XYZ file of C-alpha atoms in Angstrom:
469
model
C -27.385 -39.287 -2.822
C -25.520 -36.331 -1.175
C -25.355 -36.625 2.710
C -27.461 -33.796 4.236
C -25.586 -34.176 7.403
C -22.305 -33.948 5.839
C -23.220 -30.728 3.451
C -23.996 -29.281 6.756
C -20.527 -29.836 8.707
C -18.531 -28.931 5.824
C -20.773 -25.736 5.652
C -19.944 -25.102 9.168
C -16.485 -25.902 9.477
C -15.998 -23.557 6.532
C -17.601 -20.674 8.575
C -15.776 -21.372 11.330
C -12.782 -21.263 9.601
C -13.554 -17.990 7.618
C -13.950 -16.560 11.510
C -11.239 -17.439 12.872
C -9.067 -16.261 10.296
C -10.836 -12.977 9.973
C -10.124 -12.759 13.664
C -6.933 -13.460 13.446
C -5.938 -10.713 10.570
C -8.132 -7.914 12.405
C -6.210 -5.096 13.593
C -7.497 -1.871 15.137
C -8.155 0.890 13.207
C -5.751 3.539 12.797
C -8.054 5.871 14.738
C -8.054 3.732 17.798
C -4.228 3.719 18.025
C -2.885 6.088 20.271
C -1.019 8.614 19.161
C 2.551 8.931 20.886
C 4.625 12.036 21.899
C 8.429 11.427 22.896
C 9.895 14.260 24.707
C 13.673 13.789 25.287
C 16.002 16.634 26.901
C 19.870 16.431 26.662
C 22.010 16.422 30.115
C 18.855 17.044 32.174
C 19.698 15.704 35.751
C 17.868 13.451 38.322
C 17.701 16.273 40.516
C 16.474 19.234 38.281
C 12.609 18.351 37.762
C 10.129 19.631 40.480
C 8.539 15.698 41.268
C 12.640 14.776 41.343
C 13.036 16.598 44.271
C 13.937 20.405 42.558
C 12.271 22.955 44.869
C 14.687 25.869 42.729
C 12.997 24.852 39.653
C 9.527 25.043 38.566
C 7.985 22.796 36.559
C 4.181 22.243 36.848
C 4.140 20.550 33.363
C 6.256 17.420 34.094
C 5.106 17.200 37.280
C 1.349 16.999 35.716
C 2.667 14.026 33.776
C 3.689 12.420 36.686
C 0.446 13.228 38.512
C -1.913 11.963 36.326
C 0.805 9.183 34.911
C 3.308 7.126 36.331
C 6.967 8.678 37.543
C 9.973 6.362 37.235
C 12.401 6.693 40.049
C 15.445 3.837 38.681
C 15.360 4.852 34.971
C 18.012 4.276 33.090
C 19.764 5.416 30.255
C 21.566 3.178 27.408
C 24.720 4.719 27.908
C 25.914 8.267 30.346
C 26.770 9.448 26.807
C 24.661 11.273 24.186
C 24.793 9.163 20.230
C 24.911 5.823 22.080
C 21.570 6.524 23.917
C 19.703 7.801 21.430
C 20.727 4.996 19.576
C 19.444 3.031 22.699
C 16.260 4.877 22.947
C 15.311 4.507 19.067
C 16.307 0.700 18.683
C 15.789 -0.957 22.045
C 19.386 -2.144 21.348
C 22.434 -1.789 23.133
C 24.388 0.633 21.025
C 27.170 -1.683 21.608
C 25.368 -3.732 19.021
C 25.658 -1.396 16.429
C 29.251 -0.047 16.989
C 27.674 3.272 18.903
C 29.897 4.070 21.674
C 30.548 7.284 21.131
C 29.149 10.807 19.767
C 29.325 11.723 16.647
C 30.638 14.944 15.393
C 29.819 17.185 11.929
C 32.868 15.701 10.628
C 31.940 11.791 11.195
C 31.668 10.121 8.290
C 29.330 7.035 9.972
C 26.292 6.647 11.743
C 24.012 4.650 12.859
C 23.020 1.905 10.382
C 19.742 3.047 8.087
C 19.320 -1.230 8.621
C 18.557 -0.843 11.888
C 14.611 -0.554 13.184
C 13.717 2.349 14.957
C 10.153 2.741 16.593
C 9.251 5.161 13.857
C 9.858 2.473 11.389
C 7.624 0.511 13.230
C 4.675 2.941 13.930
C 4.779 4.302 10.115
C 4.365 0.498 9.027
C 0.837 0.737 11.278
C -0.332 3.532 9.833
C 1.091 6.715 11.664
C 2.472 10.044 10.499
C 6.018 10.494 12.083
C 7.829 13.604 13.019
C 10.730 13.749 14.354
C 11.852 17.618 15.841
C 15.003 18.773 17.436
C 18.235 17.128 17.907
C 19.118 13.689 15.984
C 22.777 13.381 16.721
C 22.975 9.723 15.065
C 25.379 10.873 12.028
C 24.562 13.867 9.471
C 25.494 12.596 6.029
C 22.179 11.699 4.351
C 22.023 8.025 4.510
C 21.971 8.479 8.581
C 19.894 11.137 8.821
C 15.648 10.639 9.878
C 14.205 10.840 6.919
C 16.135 7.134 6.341
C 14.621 5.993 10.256
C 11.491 5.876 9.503
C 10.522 9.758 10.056
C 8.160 11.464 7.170
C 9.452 14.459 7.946
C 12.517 16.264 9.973
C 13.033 20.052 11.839
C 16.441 20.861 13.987
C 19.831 20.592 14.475
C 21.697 17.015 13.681
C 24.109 16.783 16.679
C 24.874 18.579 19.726
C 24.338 22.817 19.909
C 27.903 22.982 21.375
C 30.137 21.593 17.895
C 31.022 23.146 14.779
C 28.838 24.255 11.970
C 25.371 24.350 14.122
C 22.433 24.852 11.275
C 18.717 23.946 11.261
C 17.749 21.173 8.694
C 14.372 20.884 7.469
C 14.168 17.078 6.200
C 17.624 16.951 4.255
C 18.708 20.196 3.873
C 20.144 22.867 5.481
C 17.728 25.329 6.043
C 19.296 28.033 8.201
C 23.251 28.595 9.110
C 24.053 30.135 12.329
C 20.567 30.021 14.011
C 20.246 32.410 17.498
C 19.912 29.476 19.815
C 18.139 31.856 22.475
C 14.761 31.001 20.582
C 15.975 27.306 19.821
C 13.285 25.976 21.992
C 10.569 28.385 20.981
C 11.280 27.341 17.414
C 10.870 23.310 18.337
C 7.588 24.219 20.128
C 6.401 25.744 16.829
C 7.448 23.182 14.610
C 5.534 20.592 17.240
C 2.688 22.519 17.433
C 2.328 22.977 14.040
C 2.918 18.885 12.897
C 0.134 18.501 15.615
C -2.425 20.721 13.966
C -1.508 19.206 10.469
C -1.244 15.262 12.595
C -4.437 15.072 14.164
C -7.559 13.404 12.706
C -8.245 10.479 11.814
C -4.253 8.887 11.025
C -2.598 8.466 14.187
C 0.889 10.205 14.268
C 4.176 10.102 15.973
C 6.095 13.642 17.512
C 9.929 12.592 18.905
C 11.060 15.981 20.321
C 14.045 16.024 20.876
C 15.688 19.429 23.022
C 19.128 20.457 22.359
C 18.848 21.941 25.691
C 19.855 21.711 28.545
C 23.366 20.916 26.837
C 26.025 23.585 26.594
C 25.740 26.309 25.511
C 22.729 26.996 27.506
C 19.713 29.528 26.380
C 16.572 30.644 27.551
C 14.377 33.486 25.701
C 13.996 36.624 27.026
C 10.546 35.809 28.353
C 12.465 33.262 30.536
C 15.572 34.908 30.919
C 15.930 35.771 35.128
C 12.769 33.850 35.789
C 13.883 30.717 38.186
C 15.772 30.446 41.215
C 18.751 28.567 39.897
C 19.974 31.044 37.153
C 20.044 30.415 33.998
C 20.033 26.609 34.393
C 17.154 26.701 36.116
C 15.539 29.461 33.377
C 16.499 26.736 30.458
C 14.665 24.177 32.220
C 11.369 26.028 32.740
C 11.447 27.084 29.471
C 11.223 23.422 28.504
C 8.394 22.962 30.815
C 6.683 25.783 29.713
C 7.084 23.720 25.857
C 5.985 20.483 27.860
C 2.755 22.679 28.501
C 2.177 23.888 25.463
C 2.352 20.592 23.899
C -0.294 19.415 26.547
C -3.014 22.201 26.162
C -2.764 21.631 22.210
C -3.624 18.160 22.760
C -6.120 19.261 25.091
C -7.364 21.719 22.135
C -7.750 18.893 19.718
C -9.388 16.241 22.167
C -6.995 13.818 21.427
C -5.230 14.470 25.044
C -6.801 11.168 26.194
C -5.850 9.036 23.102
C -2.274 10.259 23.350
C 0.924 8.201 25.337
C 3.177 11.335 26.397
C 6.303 10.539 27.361
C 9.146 12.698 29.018
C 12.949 11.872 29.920
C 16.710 12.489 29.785
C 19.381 11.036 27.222
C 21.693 10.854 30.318
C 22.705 12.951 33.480
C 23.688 16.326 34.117
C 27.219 17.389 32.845
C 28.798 18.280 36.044
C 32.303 19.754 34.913
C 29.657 22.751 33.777
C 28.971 23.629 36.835
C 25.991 25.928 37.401
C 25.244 25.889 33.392
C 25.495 21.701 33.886
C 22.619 20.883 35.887
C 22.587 18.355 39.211
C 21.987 14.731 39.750
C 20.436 15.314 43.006
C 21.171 12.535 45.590
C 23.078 10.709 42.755
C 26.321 10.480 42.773
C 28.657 11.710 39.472
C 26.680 12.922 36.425
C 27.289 12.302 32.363
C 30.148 10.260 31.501
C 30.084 7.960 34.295
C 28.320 4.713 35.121
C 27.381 5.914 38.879
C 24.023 6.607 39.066
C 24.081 10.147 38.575
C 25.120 9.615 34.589
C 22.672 7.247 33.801
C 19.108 7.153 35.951
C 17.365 10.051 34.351
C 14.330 11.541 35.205
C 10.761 10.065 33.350
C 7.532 10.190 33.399
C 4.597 8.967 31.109
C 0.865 9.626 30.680
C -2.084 8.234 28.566
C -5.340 9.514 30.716
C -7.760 6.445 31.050
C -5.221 3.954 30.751
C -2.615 4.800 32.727
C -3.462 5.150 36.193
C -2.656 8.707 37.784
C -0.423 9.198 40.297
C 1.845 5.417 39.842
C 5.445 5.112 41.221
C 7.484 2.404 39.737
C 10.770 1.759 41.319
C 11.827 -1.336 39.279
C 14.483 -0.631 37.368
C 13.438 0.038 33.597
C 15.306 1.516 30.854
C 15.504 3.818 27.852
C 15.295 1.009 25.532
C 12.354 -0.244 26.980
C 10.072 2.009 25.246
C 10.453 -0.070 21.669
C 9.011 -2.990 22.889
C 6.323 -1.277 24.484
C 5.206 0.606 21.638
C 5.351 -2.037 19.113
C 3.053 -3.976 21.983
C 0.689 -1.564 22.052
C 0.342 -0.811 18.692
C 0.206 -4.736 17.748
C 3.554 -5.082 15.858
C 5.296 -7.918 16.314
C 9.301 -7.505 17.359
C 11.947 -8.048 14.756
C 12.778 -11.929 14.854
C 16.246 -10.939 12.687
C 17.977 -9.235 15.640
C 18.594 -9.315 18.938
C 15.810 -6.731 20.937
C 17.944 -5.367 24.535
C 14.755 -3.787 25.966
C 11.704 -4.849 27.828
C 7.696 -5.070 27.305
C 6.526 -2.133 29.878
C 3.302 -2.779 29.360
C 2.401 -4.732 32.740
C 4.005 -1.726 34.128
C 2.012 0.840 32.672
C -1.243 -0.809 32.415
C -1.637 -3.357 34.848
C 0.378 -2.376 38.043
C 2.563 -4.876 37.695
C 6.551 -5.170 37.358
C 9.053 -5.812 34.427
C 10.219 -9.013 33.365
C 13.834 -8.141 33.796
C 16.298 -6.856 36.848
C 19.437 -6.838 35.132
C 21.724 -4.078 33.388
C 25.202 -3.797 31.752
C 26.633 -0.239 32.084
C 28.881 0.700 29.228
C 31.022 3.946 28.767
C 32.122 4.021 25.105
C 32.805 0.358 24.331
C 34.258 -0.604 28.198
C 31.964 -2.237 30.658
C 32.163 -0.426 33.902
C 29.285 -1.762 36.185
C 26.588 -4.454 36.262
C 22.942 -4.058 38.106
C 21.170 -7.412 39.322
C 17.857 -6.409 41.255
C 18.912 -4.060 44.165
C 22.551 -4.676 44.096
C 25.536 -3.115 41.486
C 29.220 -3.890 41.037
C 31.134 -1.729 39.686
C 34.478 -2.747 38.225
C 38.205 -0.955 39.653
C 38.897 2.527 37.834
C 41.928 4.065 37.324
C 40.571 7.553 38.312
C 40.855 10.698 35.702
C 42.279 13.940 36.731
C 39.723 15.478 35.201
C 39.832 18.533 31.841
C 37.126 21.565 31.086
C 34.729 18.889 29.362
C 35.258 16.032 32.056
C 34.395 15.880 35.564
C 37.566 14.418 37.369
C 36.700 11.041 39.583
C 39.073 9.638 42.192
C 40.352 5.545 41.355
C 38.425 3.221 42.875
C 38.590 -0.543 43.410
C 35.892 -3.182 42.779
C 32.436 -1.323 44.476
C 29.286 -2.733 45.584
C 26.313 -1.075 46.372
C 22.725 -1.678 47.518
C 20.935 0.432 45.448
C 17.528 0.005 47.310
C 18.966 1.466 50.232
C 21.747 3.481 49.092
C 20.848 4.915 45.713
C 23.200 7.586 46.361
C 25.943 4.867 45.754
C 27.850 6.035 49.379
C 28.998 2.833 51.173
C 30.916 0.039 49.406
C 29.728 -3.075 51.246
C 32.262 -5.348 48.655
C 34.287 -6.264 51.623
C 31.962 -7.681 54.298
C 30.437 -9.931 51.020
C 33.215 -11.254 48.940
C 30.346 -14.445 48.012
C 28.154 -11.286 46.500
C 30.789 -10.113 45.200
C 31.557 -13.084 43.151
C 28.086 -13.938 42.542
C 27.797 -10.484 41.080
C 31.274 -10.682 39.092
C 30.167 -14.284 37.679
C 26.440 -13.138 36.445
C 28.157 -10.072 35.044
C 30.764 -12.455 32.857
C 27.487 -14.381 31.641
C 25.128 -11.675 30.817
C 28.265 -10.197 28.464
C 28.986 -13.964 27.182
C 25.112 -14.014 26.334
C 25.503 -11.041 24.019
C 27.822 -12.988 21.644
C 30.388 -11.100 19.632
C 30.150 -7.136 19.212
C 31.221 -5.312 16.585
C 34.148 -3.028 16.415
C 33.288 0.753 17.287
C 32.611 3.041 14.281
C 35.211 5.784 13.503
C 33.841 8.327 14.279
C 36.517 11.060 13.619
C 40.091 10.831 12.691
C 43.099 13.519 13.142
C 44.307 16.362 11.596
C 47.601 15.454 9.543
C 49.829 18.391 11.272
C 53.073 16.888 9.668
C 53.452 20.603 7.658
C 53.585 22.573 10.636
C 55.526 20.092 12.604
C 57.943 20.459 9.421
C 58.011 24.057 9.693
C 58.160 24.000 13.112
C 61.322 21.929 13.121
C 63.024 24.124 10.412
C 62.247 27.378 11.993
C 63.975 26.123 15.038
C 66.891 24.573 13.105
C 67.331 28.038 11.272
C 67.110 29.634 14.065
C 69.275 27.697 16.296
C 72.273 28.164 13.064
C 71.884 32.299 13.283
């Protein structure tokens, strides 16, 4: 005779077991994921945004994302550089793990790896719709390109608005040679503004828009042309502001403003050498292409109304490649176990008040290490100097520097000599943070020269006729 007892704790036990694993497999529906919108501007400086400190520029837009979100005052960038960051940004890998450490051009032949996860990847694997508008400038041959990273569909121009052959691509293809860059960032409004209206419903979706501006050559439409107080700097960056806005009230018009993670930032500082077309750092010091502040703490802010709470400052440091781990966090994706993830969960951060895990940062320009942040304090290494050239701002030489960021952010007084133990504190975490990376791969060729030998050969025999006459 069957146990009664028995029949009934298998019975339960079963049920329980059926629970928990349903529990365990349950995700949230697409619907309740919210949707995320990336806005990224190129050589945008610490000091050009209106809640940075601007008082020549408007821009109500941002600064509404910083009101009724959180404003990050010690962001920084993956690299003072524009491929390498992007990289950064799109990974949460130090480029120098791929081989990124420098731009790419139209006629680079490599790019970053289609292998490697980017945050699209991970979002269209739960579900979203991805879009990806503007500049890519992560190689343009068609393996590299975003239709290969995880994007369902592509709009804008594949590298920076100042090199060769500028065109518009739609997904893989050329769409449109020698585009009028005035209306540039009308045209990415429209193309954002149109993925929303075809994005919203019920399938959450992903827009990375990505401004060409304010790189060189700047342009502003002729609604904004004249309009700010810093020329035509200051015109480009309203313009993006008034695109910022636009972006908002569409959200706004859908309903799906609250269920929506906005965020806004900088690939790296201003480009100083430009002058009044390159933007400022404000109390920074040097701008793009250098590992002082000013080249790599950018300006961002974030919103998602109801979760977020309105009006945060966060001075912890935090970076650009932060933002993967966050969003795979808050989407419920679980980080790739195959590779070696550089950025940190924000959530805590965002969410909670509360502060991220890590205080520590490796500054890299190209593949050299220049600088290392622990907490409040930096060291950067001795520098030759460069005499500078029109696309480089020159920088005197330097020996080892130390700074207190907290309370000199500007980077102004090297306190290295009255604490050699710092010093070598700072030197030895530095040597172990770049030990702990393990081996790095060799940078990826991104252009080689012109063979000239024809016209050096022409050269030489025009001279040796002429020198016989």
């Amino acid at each position: 005779m069957k146990n009664p007892k028995l029949n009934l704790s298998f019975i339960l036990l079963m049920a329980l077991f059926t629970f928990a694993c349903q529990e365990k497999t349950a995700e949230p529906k697409p619907s309740e994921r919210p949707n995320i919108v990336y806005i990224f501007t190129d050589d945008l400086g610490y000091g050009d945004i209106g809640t940075f400190g601007a008082t020549d520029i408007k821009t109500p837009n941002i600064d509404r994302i910083a009101a009724e979100g959180i404003k990050f005052t010690n962001f920084l960038s993956a690299s003072p550089v524009c491929s390498p960051s992007r990289a950064g940004l799109l990974t949460g890998r130090m480029p120098q793990r791929m081989g990124i450490n420098s731009v790419f051009f139209p006629e680079s032949f490599t790019g970053m790896a289609p292998e490697e996860i980017t945050f699209a990847e991970v979002l269209k694997e739960k579900g979203y719709r991805t879009a990806h508008v503007g500049k890519w400038h992560l190689g343009h041959m068609q393996k590299f390109l975003p239709l290969n990273q995880g994007f369902d569909s592509y709009f804008g121009i594949p590298y920076s608005n100042d090199m060769e052959s500028v065109v518009y691509m739609r997904g893989n293809d050329v769409e449109e040679f020698n585009p009028d860059q005035t209306y540039t960032t009308q045209r990415y409004t429209e193309e954002s503004l149109k993925f929303i209206d075809q994005a919203a419903g019920d399938q959450p979706f992903l827009l990375y828009l990505a401004h060409n501006q304010p790189h060189v050559p700047i342009y502003a439409s002729p609604e904004f042309q004249g309009k700010s107080e810093r020329g035509l700097y200051g015109d480009v960056i309203e313009e993006i502001d008034w695109s910022v806005g636009q972006i908002l009230a569409k959200l706004e018009e859908k309903g799906i403003l609250e269920n929506t993670l906005i965020i806004f930032s900088s690939d790296n500082g201003p480009w100083l050498v430009m002058e009044d077309h390159g933007g400022s750092a404000g109390p920074l010091r040097e701008g793009k292409q250098y590992t002082f502040e000013g080249g790599v703490r950018v300006p961002t802010v974030a919103m998602w109304k109801g979760k977020i709470d309105a009006g945060q400052v966060y001075e912890g440091m935090a970076t650009q490649m932060d933002w993967f781990p966050t969003i795979s966090a808050i989407v419920g994706a679980p980080l790739p176990q195959d590779r070696e993830i550089d950025g940190e969960d924000l959530s805590a951060v965002l969410f909670e008040n509360g502060t991220r895990a890590g205080d520590t940062h490796l500054y890299y320009m190209l593949s050299d290490l220049r600088a290392y942040q622990e907490g409040d304090w930096k060291i950067k290494l001795p520098f030759p100097g460069y005499a500078g050239s029109p696309g480089m701002q020159a920088v005197a030489a330097h020996d080892t520097l130390l700074f207190n960021l907290k309370t000199d952010p500007g980077e102004t007084t090297n306190l290295a000599k009255e604490n050699i133990e710092k010093v070598a504190q700072m030197i030895r975490a530095m040597d172990l943070a770049v030990k702990q990376l393990g081996p790095l791969p060799e940078s990826l060729v991104i252009r080689t020269p012109q063979d000239r030998s024809h016209f050096e050969y022409l050269d030489k025999k025009r001279q040796t006729e002429g020198g016989v006459k």
